[in-house]
GROMACS .gro file of C-alpha atoms in nm:
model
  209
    1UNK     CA    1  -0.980  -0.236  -1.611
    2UNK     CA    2  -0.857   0.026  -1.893
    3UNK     CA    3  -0.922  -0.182  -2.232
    4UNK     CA    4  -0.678   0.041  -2.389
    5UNK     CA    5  -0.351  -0.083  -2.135
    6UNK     CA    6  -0.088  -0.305  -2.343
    7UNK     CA    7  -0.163  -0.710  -2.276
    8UNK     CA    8   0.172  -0.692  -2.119
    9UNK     CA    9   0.087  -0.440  -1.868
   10UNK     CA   10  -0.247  -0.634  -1.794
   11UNK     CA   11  -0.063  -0.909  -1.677
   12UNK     CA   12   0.175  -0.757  -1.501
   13UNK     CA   13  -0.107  -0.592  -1.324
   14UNK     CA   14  -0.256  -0.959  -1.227
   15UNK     CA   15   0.090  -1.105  -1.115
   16UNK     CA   16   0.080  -0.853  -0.877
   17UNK     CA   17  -0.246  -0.859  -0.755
   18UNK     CA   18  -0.209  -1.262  -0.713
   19UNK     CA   19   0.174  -1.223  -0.525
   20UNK     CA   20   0.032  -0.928  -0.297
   21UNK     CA   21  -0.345  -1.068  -0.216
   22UNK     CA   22  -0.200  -1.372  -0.018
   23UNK     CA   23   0.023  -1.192   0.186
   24UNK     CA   24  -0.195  -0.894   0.310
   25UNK     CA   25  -0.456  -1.126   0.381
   26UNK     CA   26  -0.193  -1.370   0.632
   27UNK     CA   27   0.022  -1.082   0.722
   28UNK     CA   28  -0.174  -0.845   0.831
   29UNK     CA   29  -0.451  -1.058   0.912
   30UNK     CA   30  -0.712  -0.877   0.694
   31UNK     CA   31  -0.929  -1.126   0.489
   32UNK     CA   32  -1.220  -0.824   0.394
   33UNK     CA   33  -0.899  -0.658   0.197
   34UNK     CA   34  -1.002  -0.803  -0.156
   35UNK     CA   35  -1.359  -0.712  -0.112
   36UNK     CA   36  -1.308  -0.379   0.061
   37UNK     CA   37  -1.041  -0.207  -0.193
   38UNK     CA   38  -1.188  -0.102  -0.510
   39UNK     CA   39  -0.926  -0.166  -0.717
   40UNK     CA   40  -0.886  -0.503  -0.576
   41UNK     CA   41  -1.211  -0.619  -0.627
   42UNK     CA   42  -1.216  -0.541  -1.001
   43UNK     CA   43  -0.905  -0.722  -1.053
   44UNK     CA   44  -1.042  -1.037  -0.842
   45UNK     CA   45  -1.327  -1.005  -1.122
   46UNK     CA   46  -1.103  -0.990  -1.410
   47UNK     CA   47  -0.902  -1.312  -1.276
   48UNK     CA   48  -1.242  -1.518  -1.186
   49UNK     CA   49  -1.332  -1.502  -1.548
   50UNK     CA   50  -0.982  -1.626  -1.717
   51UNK     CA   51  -1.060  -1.983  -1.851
   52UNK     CA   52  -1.054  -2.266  -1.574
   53UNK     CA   53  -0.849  -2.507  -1.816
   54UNK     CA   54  -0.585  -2.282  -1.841
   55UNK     CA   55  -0.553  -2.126  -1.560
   56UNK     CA   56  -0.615  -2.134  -1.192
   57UNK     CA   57  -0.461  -1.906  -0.849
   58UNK     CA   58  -0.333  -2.277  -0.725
   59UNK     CA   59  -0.142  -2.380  -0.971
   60UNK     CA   60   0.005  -2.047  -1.048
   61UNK     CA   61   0.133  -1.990  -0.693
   62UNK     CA   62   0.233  -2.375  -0.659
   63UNK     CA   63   0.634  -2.308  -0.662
   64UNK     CA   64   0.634  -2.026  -0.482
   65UNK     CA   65   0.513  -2.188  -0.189
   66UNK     CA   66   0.825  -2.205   0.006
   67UNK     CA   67   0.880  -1.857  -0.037
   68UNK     CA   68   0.538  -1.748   0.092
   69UNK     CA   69   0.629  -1.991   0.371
   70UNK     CA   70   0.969  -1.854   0.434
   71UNK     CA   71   0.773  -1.509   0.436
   72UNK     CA   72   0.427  -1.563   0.643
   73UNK     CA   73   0.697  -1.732   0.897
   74UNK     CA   74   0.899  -1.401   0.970
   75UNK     CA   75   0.597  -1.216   0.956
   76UNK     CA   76   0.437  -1.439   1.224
   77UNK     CA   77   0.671  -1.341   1.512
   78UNK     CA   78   0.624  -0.960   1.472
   79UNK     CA   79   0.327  -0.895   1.660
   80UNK     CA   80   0.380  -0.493   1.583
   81UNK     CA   81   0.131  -0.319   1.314
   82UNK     CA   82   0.482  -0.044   1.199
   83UNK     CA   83   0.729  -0.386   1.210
   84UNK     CA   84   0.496  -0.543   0.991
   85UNK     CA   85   0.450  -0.263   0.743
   86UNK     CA   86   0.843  -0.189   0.756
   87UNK     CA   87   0.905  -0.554   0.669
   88UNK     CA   88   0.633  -0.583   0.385
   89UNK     CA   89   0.830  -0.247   0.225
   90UNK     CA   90   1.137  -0.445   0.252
   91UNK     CA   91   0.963  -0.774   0.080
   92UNK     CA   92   0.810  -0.535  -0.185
   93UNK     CA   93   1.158  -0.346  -0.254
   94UNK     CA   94   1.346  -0.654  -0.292
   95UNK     CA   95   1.067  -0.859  -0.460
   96UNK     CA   96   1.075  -0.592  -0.783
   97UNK     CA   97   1.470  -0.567  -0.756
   98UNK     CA   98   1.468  -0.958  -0.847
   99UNK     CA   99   1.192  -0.978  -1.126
  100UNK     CA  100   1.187  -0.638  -1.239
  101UNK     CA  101   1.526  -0.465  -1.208
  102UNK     CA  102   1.426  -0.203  -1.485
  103UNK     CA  103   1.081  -0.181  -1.312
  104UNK     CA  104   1.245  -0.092  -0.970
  105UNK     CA  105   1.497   0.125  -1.178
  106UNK     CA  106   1.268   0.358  -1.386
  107UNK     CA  107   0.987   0.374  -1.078
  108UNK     CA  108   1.237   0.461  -0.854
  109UNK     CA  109   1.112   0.200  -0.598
  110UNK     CA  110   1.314   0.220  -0.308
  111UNK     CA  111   1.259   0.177   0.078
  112UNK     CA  112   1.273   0.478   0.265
  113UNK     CA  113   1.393   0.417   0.569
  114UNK     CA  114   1.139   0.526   0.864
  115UNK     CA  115   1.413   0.819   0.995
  116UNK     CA  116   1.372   1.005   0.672
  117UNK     CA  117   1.015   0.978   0.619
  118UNK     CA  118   0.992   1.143   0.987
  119UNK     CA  119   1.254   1.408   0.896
  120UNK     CA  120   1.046   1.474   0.573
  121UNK     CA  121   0.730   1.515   0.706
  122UNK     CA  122   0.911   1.767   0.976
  123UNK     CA  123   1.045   1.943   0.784
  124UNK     CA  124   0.683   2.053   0.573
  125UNK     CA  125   0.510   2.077   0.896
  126UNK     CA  126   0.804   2.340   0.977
  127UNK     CA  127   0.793   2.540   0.664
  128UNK     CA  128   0.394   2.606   0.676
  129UNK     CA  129   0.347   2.743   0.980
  130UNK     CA  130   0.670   2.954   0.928
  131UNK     CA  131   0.576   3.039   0.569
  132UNK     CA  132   0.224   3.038   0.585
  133UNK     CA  133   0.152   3.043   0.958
  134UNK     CA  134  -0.095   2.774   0.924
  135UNK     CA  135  -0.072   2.390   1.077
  136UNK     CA  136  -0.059   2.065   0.907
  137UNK     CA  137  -0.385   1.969   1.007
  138UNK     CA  138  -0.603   2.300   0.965
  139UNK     CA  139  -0.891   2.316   0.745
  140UNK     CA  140  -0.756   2.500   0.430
  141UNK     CA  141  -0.422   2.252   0.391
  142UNK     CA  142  -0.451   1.971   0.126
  143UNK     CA  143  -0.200   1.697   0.142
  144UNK     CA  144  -0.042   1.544  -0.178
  145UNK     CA  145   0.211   1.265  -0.243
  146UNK     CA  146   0.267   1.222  -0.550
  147UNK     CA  147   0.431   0.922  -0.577
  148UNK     CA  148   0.334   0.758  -0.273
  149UNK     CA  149   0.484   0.384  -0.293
  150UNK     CA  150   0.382   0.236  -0.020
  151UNK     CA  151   0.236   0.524   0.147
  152UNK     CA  152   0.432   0.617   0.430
  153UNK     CA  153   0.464   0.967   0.430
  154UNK     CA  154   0.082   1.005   0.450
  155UNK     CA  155   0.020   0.710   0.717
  156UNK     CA  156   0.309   0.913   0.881
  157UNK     CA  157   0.127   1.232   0.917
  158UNK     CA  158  -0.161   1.104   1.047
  159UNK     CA  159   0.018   0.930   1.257
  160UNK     CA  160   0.199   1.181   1.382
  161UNK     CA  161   0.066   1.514   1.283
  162UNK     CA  162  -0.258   1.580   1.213
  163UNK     CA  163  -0.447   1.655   1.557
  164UNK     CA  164  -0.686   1.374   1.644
  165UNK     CA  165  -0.993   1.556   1.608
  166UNK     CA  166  -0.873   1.680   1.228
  167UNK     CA  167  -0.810   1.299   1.123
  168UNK     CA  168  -1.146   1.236   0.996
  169UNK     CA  169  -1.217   1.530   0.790
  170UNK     CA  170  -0.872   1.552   0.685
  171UNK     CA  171  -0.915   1.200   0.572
  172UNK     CA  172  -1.240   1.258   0.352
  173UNK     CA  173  -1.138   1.552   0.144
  174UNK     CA  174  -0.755   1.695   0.214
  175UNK     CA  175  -0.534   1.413   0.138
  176UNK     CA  176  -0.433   1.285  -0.161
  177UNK     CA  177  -0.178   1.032  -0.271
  178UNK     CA  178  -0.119   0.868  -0.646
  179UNK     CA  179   0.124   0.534  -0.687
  180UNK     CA  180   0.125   0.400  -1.070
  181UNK     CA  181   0.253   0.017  -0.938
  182UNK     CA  182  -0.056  -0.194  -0.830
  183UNK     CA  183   0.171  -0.376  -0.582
  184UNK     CA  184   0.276  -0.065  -0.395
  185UNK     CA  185  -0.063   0.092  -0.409
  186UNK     CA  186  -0.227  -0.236  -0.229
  187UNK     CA  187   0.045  -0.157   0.031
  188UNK     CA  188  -0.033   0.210   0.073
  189UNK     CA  189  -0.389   0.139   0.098
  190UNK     CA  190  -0.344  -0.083   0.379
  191UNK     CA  191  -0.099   0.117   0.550
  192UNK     CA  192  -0.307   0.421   0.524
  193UNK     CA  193  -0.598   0.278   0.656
  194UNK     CA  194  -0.497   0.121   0.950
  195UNK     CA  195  -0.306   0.472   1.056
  196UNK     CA  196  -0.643   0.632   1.014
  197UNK     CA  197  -0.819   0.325   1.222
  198UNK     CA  198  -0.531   0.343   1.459
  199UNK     CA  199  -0.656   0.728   1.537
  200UNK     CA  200  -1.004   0.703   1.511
  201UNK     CA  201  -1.071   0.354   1.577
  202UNK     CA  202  -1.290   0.307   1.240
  203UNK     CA  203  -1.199   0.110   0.905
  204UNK     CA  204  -1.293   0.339   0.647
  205UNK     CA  205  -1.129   0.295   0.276
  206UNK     CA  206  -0.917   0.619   0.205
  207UNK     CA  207  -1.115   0.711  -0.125
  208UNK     CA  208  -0.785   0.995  -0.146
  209UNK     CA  209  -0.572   0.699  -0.302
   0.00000   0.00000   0.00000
């Protein structure tokens, strides 16, 4: 971690990491995702070397038990990769609207609702081929969101897009997504990942994030 970032920020940093961790991991089934996400993993490191007397994950998450129940319950009966990730947007949206109102204010963090993201991405795939007469997926276009919340415009695309056998390269070197929120950016990862498992059938960490 940046030993220049404001105590404050630090620990905002590992609220998030402990609220998110938990609910990849049960929602989407994925216990590797601490290990796997570089990020992640450094923050896991920062937290297993705060002080055991005064502080440990149990304890911290104790109350909001019920709420994680309340959560893991809904998620249980989608069975749906997109219903899950649609409903983990909602969680995060609403999560930073109650602790953070000037957070979800000045970060603009707001769901975008699945209709628009489509229409968005449509819309660029539209203008360069009749700007630029040149694909979405072809070899000299690089991809960047620049404030990529939870990552749906890019999962989107390769969704939806990018021709199967342009995935993969596309993936290593052409896209390119930034999110300053660690909470949004576990999110993304996820979401980007499985789209790019989804279409290749490989888990490979998008190293573009």
């Amino acid at each position: 971690l940046n030993p220049g970032l404001r105590p404050e920020a630090v620990q905002e940093m590992l609220i998030q990491h402990l609220l998110t961790e938990r609910l990849i991991r049960r929602v989407f089934d994925y216990e590797d995702f601490v290990r796997r996400n570089v990020i992640a993993s450094e923050v896991e490191k920062v937290i297993d070397a705060l002080p055991r007397q005064s502080f440990t994950r149990k304890e911290f998450l104790r109350e909001l038990d019920p709420y994680y129940s309340a959560i893991e319950s809904t998620a249980d009966t989608l069975t749906d990769f997109e219903a899950k990730q649609h409903f983990l947007d909602r969680v995060y949206e609403k999560f930073f609207q109650a602790w953070s109102p000037d957070t979800a204010d000045t970060h603009g963090i707001v769901y975008t609702p699945p209709q628009i993201v489509k229409y968005m991405c449509s819309s660029v795939a539209q203008a360069l081929e009749r700007e630029f007469d040149r694909p979405l997926g072809s070899e000299g276009t690089y991809i960047l969101d620049p404030c990529t919340g939870t990552g749906n415009f890019i999962a989107h695309l390769i969704q939806n897009f990018i021709p199967r056998s342009r995935v993969e390269p596309m993936y290593a070197s052409q896209l390119f997504a930034n999110e300053v929120m660690l909470m949004p950016y576990y999110i993304a990862s996820l979401n980007i990942e499985h789209a790019y498992f989804e279409a290749t059938g490989t888990r490979k960490p998008f190293e573009g994030l």
